[in-house]
mmCIF file of N, CA and C in Angstrom:
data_model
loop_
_atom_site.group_PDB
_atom_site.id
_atom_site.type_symbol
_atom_site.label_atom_id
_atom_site.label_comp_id
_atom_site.label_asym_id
_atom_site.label_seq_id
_atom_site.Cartn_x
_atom_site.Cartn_y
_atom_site.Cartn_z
ATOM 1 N N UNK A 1 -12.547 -14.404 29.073
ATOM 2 C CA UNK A 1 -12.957 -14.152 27.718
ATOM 3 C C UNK A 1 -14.440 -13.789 27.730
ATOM 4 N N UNK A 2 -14.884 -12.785 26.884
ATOM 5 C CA UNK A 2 -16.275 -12.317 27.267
ATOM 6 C C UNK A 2 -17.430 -13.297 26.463
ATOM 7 N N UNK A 3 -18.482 -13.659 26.472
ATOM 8 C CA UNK A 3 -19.070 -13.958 25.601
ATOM 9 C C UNK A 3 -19.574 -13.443 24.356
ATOM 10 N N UNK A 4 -19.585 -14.717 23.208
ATOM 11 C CA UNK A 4 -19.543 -13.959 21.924
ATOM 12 C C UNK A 4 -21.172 -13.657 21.942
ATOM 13 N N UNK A 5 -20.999 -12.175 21.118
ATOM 14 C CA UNK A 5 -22.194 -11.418 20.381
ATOM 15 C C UNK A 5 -22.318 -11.747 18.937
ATOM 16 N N UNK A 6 -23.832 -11.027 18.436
ATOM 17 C CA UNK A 6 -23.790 -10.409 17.225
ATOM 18 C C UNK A 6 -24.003 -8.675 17.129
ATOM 19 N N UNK A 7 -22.803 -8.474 15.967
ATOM 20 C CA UNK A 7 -22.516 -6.807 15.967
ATOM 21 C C UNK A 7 -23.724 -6.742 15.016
ATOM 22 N N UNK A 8 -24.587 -5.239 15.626
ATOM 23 C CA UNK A 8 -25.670 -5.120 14.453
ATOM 24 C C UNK A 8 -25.434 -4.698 12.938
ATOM 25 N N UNK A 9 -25.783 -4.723 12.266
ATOM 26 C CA UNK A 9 -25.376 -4.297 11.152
ATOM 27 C C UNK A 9 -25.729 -2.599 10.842
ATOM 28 N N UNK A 10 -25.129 -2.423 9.712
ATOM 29 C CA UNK A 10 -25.180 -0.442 9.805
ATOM 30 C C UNK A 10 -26.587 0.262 9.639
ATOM 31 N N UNK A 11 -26.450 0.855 10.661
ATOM 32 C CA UNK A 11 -27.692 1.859 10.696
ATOM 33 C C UNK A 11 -28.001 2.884 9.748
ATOM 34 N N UNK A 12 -26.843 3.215 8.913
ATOM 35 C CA UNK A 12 -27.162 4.353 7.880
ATOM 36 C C UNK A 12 -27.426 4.271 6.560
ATOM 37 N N UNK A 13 -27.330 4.728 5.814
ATOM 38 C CA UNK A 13 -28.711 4.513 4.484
ATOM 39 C C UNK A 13 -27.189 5.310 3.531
ATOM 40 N N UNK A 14 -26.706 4.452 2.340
ATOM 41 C CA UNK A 14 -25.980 4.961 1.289
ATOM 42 C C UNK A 14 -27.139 4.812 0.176
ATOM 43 N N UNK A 15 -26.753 6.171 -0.290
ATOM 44 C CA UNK A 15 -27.608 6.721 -1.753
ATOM 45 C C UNK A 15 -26.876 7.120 -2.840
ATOM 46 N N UNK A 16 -26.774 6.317 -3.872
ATOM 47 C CA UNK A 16 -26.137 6.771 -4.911
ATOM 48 C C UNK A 16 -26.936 7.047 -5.982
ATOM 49 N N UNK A 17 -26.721 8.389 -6.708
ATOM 50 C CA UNK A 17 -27.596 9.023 -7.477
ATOM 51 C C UNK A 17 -26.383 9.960 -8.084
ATOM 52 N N UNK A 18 -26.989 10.420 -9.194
ATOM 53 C CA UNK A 18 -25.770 10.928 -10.097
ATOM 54 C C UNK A 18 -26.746 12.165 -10.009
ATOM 55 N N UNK A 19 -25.576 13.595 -9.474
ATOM 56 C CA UNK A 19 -26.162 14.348 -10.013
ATOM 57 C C UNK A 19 -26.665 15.113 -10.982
ATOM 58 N N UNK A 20 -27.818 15.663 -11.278
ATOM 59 C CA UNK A 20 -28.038 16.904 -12.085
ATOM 60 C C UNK A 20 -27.669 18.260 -11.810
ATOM 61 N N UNK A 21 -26.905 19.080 -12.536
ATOM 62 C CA UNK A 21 -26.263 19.972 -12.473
ATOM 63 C C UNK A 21 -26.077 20.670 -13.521
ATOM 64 N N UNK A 22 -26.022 22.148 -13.591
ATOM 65 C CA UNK A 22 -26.500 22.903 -14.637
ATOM 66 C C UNK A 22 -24.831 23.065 -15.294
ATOM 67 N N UNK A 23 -24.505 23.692 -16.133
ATOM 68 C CA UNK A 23 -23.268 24.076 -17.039
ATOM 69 C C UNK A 23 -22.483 24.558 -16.141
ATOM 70 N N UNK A 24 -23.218 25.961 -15.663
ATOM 71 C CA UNK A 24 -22.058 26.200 -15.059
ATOM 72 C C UNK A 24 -21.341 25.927 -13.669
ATOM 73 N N UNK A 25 -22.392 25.187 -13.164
ATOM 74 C CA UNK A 25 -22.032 24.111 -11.715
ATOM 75 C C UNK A 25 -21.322 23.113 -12.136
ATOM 76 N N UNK A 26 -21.498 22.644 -13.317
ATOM 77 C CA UNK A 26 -20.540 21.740 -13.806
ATOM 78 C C UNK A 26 -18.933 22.045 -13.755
ATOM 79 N N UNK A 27 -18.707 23.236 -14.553
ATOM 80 C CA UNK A 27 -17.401 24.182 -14.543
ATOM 81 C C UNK A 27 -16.875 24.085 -13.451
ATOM 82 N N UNK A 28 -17.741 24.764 -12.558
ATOM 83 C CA UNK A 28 -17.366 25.227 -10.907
ATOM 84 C C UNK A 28 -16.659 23.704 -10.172
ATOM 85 N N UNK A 29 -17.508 22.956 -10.932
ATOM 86 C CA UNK A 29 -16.590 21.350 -9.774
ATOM 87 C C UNK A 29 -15.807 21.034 -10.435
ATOM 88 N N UNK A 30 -15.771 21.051 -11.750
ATOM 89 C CA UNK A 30 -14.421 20.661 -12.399
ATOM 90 C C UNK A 30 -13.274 21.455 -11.737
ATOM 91 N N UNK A 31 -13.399 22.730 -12.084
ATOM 92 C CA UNK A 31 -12.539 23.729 -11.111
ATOM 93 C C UNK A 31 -11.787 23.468 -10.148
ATOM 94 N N UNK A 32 -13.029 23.361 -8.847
ATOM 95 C CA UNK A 32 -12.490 22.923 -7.447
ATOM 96 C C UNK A 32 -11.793 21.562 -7.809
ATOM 97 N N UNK A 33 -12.343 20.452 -8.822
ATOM 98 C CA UNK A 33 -11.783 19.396 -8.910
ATOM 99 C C UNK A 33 -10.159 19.489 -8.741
ATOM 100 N N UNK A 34 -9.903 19.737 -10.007
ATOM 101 C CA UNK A 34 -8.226 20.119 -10.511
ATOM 102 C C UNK A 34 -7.866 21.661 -9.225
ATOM 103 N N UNK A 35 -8.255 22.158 -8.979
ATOM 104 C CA UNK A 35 -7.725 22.412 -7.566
ATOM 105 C C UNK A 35 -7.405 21.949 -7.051
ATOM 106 N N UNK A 36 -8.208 21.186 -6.074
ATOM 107 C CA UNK A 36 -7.878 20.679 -4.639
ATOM 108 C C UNK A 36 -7.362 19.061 -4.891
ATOM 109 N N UNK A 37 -7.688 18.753 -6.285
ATOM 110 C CA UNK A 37 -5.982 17.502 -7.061
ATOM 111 C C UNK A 37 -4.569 17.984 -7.110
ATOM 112 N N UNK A 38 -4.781 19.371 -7.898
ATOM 113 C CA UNK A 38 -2.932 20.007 -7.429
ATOM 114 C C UNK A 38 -2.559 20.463 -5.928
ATOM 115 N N UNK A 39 -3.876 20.256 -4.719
ATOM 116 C CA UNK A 39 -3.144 20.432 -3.895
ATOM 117 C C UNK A 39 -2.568 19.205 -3.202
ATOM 118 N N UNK A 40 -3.754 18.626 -3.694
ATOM 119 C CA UNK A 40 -3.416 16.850 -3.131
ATOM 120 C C UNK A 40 -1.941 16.450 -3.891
ATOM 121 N N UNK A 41 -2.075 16.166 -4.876
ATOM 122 C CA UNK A 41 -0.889 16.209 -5.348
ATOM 123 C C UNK A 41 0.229 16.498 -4.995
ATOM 124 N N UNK A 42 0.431 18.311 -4.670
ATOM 125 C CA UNK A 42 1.645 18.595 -4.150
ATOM 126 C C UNK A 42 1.795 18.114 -2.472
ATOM 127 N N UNK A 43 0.969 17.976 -1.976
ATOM 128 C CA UNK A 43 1.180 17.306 -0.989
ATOM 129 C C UNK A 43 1.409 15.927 -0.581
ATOM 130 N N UNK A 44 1.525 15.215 -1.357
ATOM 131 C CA UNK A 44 1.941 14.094 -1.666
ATOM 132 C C UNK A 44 3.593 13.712 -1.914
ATOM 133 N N UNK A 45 3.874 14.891 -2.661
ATOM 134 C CA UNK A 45 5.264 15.326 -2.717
ATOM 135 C C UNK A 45 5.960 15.670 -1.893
ATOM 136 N N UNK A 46 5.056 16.557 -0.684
ATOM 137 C CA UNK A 46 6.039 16.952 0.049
ATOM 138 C C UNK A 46 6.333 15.642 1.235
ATOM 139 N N UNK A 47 4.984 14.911 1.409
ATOM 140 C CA UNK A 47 4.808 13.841 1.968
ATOM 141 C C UNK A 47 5.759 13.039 1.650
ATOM 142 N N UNK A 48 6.201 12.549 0.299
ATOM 143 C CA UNK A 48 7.257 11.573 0.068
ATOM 144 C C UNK A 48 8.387 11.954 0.287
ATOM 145 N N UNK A 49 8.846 13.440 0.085
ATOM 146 C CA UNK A 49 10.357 13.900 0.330
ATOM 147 C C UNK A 49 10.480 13.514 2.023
ATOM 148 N N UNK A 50 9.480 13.622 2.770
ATOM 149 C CA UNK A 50 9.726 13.117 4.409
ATOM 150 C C UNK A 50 10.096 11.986 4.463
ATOM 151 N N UNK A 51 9.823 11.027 3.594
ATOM 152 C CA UNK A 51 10.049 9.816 3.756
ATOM 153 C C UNK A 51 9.788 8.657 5.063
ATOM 154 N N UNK A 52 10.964 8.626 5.483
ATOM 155 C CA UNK A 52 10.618 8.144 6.982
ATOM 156 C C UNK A 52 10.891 8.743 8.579
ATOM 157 N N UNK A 53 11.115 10.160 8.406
ATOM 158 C CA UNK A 53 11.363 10.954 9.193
ATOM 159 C C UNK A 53 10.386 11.590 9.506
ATOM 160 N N UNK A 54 8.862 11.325 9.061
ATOM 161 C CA UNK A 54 7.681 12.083 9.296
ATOM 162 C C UNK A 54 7.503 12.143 10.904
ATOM 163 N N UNK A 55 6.438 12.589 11.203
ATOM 164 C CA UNK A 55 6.265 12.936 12.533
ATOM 165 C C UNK A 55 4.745 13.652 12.644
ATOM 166 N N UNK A 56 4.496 13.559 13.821
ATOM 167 C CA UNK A 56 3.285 14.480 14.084
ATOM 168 C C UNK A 56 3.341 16.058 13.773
ATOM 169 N N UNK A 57 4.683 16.705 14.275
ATOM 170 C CA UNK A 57 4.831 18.104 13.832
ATOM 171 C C UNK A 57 5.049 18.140 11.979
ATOM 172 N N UNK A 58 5.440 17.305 11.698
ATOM 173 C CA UNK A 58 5.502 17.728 9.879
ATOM 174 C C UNK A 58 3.902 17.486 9.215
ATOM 175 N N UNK A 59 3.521 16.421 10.087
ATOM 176 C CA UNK A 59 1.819 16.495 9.441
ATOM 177 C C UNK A 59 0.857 17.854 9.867
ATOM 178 N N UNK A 60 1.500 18.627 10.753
ATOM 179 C CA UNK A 60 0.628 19.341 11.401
ATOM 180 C C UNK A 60 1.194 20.884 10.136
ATOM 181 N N UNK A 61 2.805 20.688 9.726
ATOM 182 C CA UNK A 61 2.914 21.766 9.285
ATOM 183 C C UNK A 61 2.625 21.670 7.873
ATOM 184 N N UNK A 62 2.271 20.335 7.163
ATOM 185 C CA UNK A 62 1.944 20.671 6.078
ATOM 186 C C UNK A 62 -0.031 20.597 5.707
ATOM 187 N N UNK A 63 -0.727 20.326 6.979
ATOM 188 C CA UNK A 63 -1.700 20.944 6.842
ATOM 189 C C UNK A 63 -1.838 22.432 7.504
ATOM 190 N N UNK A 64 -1.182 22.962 7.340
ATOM 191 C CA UNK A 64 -0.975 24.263 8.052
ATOM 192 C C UNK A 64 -0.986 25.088 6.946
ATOM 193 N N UNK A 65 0.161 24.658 6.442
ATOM 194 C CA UNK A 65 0.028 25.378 4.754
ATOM 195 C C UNK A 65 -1.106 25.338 3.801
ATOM 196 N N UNK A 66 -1.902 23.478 3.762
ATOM 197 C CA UNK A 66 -2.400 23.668 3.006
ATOM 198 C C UNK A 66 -3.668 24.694 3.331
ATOM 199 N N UNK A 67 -3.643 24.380 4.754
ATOM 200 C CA UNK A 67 -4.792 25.817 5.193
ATOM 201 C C UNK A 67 -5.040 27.315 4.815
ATOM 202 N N UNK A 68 -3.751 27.620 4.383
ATOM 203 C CA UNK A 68 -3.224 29.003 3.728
ATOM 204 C C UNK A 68 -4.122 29.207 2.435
ATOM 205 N N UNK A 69 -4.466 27.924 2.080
ATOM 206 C CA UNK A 69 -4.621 28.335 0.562
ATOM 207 C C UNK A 69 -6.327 27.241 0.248
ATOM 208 N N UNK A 70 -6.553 26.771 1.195
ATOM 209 C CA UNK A 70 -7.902 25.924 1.236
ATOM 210 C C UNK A 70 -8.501 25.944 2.941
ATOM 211 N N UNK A 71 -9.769 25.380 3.228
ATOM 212 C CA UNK A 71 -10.102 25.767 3.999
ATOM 213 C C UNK A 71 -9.278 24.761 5.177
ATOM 214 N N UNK A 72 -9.622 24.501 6.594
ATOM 215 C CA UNK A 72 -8.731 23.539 7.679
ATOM 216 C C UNK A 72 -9.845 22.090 7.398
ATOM 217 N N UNK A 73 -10.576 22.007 6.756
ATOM 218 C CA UNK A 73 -11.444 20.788 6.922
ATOM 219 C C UNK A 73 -10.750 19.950 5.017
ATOM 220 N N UNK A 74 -10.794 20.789 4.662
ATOM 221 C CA UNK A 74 -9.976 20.192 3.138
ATOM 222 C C UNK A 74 -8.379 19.954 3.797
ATOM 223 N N UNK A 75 -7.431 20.806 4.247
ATOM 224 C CA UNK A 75 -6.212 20.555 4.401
ATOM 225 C C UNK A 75 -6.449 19.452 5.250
ATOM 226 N N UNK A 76 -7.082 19.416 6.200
ATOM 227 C CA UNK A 76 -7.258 17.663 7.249
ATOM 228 C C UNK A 76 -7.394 16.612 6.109
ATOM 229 N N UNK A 77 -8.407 16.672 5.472
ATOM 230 C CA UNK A 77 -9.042 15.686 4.444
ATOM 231 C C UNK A 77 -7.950 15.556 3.827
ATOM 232 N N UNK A 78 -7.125 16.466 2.824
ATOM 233 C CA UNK A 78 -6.330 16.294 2.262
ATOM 234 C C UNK A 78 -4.641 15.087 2.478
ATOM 235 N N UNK A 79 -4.470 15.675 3.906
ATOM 236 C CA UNK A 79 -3.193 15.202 4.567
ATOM 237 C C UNK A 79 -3.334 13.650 4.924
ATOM 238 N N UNK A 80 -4.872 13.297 5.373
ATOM 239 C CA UNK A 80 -4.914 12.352 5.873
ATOM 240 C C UNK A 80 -5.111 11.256 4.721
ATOM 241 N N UNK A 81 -5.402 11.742 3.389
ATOM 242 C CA UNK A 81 -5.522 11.046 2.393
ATOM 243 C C UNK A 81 -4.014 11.151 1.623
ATOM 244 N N UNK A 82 -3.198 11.638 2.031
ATOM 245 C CA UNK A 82 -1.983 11.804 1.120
ATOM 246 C C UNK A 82 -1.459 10.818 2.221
ATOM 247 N N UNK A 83 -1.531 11.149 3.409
ATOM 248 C CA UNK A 83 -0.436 9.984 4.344
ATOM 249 C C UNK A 83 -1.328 8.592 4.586
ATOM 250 N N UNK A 84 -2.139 7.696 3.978
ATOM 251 C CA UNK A 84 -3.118 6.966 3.950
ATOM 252 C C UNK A 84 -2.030 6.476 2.718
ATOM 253 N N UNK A 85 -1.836 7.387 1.336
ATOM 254 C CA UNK A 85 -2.054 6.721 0.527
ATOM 255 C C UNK A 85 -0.442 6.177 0.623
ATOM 256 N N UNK A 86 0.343 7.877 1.057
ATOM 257 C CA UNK A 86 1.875 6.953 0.926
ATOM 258 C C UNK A 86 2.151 5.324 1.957
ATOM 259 N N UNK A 87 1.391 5.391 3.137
ATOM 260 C CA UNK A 87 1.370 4.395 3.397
ATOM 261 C C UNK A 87 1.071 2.820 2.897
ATOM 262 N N UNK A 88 0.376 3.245 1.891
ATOM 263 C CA UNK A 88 -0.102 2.225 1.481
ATOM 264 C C UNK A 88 1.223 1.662 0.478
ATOM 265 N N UNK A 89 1.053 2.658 -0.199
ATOM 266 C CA UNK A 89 2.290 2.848 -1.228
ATOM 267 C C UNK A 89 3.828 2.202 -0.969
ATOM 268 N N UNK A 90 3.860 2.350 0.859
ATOM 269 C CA UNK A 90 5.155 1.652 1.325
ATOM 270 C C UNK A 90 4.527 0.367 1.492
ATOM 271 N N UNK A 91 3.440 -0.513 1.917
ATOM 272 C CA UNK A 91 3.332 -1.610 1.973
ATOM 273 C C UNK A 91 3.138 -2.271 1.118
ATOM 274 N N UNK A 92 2.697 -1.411 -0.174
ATOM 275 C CA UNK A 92 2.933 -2.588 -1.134
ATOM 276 C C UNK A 92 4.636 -2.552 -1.612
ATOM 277 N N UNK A 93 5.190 -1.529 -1.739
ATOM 278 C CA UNK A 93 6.648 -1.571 -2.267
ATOM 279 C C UNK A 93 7.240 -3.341 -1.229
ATOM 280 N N UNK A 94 6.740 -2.956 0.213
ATOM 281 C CA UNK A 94 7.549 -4.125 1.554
ATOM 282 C C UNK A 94 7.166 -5.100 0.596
ATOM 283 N N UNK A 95 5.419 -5.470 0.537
ATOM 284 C CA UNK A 95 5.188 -6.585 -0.582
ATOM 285 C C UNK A 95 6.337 -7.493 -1.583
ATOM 286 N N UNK A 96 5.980 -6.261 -2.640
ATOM 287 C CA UNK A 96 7.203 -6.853 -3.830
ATOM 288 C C UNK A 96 8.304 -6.871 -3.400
ATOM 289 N N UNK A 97 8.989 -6.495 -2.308
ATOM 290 C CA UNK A 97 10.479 -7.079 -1.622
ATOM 291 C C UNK A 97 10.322 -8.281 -1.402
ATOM 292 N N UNK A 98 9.313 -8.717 -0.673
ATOM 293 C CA UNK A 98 9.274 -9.967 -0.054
ATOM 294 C C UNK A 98 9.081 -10.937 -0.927
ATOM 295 N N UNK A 99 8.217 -10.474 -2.154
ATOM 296 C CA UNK A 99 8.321 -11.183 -3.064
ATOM 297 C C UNK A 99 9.595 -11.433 -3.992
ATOM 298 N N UNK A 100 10.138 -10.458 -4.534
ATOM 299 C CA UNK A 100 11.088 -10.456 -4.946
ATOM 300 C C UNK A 100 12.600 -11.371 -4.327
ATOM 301 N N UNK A 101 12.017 -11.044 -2.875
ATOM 302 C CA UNK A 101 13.824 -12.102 -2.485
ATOM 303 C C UNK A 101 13.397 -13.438 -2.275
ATOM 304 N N UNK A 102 11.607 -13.652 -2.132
ATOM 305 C CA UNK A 102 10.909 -15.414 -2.592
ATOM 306 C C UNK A 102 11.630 -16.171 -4.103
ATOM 307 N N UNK A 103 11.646 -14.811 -5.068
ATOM 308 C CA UNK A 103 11.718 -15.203 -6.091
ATOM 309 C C UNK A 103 13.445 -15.533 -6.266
ATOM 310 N N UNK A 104 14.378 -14.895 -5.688
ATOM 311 C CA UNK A 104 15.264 -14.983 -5.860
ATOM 312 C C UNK A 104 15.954 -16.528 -4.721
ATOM 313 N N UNK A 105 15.331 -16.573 -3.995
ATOM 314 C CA UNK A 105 15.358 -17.327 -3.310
ATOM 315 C C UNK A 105 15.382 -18.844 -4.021
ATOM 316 N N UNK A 106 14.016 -18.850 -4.833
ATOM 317 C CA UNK A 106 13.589 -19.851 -5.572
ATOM 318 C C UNK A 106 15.184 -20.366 -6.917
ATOM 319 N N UNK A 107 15.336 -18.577 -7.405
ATOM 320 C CA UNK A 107 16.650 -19.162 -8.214
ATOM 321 C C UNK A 107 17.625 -19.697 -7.752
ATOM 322 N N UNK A 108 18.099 -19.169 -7.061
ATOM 323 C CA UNK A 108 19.578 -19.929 -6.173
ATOM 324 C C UNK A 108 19.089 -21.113 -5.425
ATOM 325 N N UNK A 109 18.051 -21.697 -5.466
ATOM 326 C CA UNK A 109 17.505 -23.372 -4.899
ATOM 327 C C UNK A 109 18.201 -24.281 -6.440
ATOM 328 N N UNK A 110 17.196 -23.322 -7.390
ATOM 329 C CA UNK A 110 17.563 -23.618 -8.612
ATOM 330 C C UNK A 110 18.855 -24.129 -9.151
ATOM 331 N N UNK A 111 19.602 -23.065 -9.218
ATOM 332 C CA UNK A 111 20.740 -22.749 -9.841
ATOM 333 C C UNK A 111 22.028 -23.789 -8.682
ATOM 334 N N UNK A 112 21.258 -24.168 -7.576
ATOM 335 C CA UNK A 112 22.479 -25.036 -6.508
ATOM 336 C C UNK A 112 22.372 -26.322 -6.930
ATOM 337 N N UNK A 113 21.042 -26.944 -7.682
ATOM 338 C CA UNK A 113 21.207 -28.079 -8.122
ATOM 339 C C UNK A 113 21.570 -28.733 -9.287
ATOM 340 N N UNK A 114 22.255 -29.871 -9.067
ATOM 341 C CA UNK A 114 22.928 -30.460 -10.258
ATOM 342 C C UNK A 114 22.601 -30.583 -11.865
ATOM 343 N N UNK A 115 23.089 -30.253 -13.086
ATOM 344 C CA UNK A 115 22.594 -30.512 -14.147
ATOM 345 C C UNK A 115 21.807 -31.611 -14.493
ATOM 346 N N UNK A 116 20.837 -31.447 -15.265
ATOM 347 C CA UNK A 116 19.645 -32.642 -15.006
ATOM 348 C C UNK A 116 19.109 -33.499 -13.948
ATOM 349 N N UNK A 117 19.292 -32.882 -13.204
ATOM 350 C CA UNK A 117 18.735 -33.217 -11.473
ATOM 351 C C UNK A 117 16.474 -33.435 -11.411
ATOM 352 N N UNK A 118 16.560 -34.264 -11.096
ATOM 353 C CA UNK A 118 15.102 -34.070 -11.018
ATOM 354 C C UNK A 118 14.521 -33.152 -10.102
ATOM 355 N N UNK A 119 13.279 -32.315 -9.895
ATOM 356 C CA UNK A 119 12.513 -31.273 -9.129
ATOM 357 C C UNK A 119 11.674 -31.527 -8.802
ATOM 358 N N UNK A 120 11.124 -30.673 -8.003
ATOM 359 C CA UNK A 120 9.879 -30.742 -8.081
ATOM 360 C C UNK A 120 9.167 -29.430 -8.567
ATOM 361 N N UNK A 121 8.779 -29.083 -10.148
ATOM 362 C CA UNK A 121 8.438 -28.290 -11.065
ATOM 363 C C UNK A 121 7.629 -27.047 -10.092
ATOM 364 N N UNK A 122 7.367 -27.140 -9.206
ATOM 365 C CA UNK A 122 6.202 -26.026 -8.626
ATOM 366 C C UNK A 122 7.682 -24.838 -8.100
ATOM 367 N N UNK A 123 7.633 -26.040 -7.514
ATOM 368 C CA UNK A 123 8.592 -25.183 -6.162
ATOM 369 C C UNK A 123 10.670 -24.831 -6.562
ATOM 370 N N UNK A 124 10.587 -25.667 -7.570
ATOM 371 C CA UNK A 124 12.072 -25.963 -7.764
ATOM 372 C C UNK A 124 13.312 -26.311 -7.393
ATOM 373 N N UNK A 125 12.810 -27.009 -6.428
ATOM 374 C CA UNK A 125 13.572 -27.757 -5.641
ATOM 375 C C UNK A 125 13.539 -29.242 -5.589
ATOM 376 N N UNK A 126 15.354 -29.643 -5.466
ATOM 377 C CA UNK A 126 15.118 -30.867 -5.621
ATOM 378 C C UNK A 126 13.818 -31.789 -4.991
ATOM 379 N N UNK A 127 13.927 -33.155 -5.313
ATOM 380 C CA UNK A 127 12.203 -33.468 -4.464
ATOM 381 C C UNK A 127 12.597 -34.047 -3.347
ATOM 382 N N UNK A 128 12.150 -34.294 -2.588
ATOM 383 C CA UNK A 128 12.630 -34.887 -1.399
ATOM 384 C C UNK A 128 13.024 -33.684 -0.414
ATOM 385 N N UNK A 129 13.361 -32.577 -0.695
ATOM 386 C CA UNK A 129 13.721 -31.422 0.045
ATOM 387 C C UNK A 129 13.605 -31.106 1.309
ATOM 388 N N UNK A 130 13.451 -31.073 2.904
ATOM 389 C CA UNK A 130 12.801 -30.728 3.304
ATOM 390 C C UNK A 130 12.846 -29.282 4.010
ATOM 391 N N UNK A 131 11.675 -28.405 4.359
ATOM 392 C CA UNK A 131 11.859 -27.295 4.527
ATOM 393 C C UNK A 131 11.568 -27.235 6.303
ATOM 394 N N UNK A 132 12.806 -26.036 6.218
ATOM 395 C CA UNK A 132 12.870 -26.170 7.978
ATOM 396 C C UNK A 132 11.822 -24.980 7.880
ATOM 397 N N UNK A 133 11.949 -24.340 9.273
ATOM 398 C CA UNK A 133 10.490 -23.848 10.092
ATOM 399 C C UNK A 133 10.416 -22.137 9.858
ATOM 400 N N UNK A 134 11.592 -21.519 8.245
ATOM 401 C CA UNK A 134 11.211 -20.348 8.217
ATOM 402 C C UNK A 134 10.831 -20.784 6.732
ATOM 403 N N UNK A 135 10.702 -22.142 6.263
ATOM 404 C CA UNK A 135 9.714 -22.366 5.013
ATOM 405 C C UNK A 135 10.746 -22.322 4.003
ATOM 406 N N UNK A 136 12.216 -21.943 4.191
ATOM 407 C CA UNK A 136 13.278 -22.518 3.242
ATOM 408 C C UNK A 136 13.639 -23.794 3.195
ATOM 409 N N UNK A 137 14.539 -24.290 2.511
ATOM 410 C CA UNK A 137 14.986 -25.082 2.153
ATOM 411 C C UNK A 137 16.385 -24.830 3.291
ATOM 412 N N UNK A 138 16.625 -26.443 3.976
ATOM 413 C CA UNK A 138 17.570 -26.438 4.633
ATOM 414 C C UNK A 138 19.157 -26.837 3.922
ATOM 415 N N UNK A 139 19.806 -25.836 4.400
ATOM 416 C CA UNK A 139 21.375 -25.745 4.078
ATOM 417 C C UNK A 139 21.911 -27.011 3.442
ATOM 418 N N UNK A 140 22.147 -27.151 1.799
ATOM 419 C CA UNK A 140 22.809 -28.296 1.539
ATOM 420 C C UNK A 140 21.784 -28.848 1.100
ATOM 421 N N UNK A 141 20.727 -28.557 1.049
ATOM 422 C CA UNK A 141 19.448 -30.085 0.869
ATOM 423 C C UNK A 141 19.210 -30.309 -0.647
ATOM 424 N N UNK A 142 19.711 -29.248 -1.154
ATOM 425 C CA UNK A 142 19.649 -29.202 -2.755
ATOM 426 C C UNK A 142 20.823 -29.786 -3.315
ATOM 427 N N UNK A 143 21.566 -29.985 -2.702
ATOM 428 C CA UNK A 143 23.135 -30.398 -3.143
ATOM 429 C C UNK A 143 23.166 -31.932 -3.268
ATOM 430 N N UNK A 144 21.895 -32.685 -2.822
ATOM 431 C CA UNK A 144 21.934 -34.315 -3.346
ATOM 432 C C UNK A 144 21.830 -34.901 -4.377
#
């Protein structure tokens, strides 16, 4: 094991300043704005119709296209922010699964124990419960 360091902290200088910009530079970025959003956009689309069959050759062919119509440093920027975001987009969907079958989980603890049965209000399970080692409730334990 190597010995521990300290990592230096960042060498570069962020500046935030709002620009000044005349009318019609204003126009001009709005412009490019809603541009290079409908391209992001449609690429996002085409990104999701791949679903989970993506690949290195489909990322390569849909910045290929978007190159057709923007420059190769926007279509990079672009792709890598559309497959960034669907990714993200699938881990939170995994999220609310996991949550969702917690929650369902929680009902059928519920719903297995006896009418007016005492709980324990957090968790909903009878009290005394104990939970084996994937953090459920073991088979039957609600049924006392």
């Amino acid at each position: 094991m190597a010995a521990s360091f300290v990592v230096p902290g960042p060498a570069g200088v962020a500046i935030r300043a709002r620009l000044r910009v005349s009318q019609t530079d204003a126009a001009v970025l709005v412009e490019v704005g809603v541009f290079l959003g409908g391209l992001a956009a449609g690429d996002l689309a085409v990104r999701s119709r791949q679903g989970l069959e993506h690949d290195g050759a489909a990322w390569a062919a849909r910045k290929r296209e978007l190159t057709g119509v923007s420059s190769a440093r926007w279509a990079g920027s672009i792709t890598k922010a559309m497959h960034d975001q669907w990714a993200l987009a699938r881990r939170g969907q995994a999220a609310e699964m996991a949550w969702l079958r917690g929650q369902v989980t929680s009902i059928q603890a519920r719903l297995a124990r006896p009418l007016g049965a005492k709980a324990d209000k957090r968790e909903g399970l009878a009290r005394g419960t104990v939970r084996g080692r994937s953090g459920m409730p073991s088979p039957g334990a609600c049924m006392r």
